[in-house]
Amino acid sequence: MASVAGWAAASTSGAFPSLPRAVVQAFYRRMRAVAPAAVGAIERDRAGDPDRAFSDTACGRLAGSLDDAGLRALGMWTHHWCMRFYDDDTRVGRRLVREIAGRPGLGWTADEVRWMLRESFSAGPAAADRFTLPRAAAGQLPPADRPALALACWPEVEVPRQRRPEGSR
């Protein structure tokens, strides 16, 4: 099982400049707001049928109930959780990350992408899906705001096809 160090991963030197403490604290505050619902949804989905359509799962209903900012916070929390506790038990969380990664126009910020990238690089290769969400989020940023590390230089990962959320036109 791979693990990252949370705040230490966000504030140590590496491929990306460290983020100001206030920015990272704001991320954690937003993630803590969605964490209880996320934990409950993931636990219910673990006990449920893994072949159900995403929209019929507890995670799918939770994701459908959130606005873009809430969905970004849910994605960041789930990404963080999966990077810290990556093993076979994160299957439901990884599905949630893939679903969020497939949603266009969530309004990701460059700081959010850099934070997820730092966590992904800290997790190491044992976490095979570690670049799914940050890569998809970085692809939604304007070119000038994309992290200095070119997308082409990241380890190869499959990024879900961008699709519209259910019920939108």
Phi, psi and omega in degrees: 000133177266154178212146172251169187262019177062242183303320181300321178294328182281341188242002179268160179288156181174210183293339183235142177299145180293152181269151175301143182305320181297323179295312181294321177298323177296321176300311181297323178297315179295319180293322178298331180293327181262348186302313182301316179293322180295315179300314179299316180295317180297317180297317179296320181289330176299322182277348185268193181279116183292346182265003178295152174299143183305318183296341179267002180264164176298320178295320179295318178294320177298311180301321180291341183270353186259149171282180184301318180295319178294322178292323175296316178297318178297317178298316180294318179296314182295319176301312180300314180298315180295323180289326181283326188235040187292117172195191182297338182284353181266012182306314181294317178297320179294325176296317178298317177300314180298319179295317179293321179298332181277001181262121180280160170066034180278354177077034179304145175258158178299323179295320178298317180295315179299320179299314180294322179297316179301316178296320182295314179293325179291331183291327180082176189291347179296332179267086188301328183267016191294339181257001184303303184286313180297326179292316179295318179295317179297325178295340179270350179283152171299145184310323182292337182265355182291146180305153183302326179286115184299144179304325182293340182275349182286154174305147184292127175222156176273119178264128181301149176298132179292129180222160179282145175299151180303138177089355178259162180250000000 
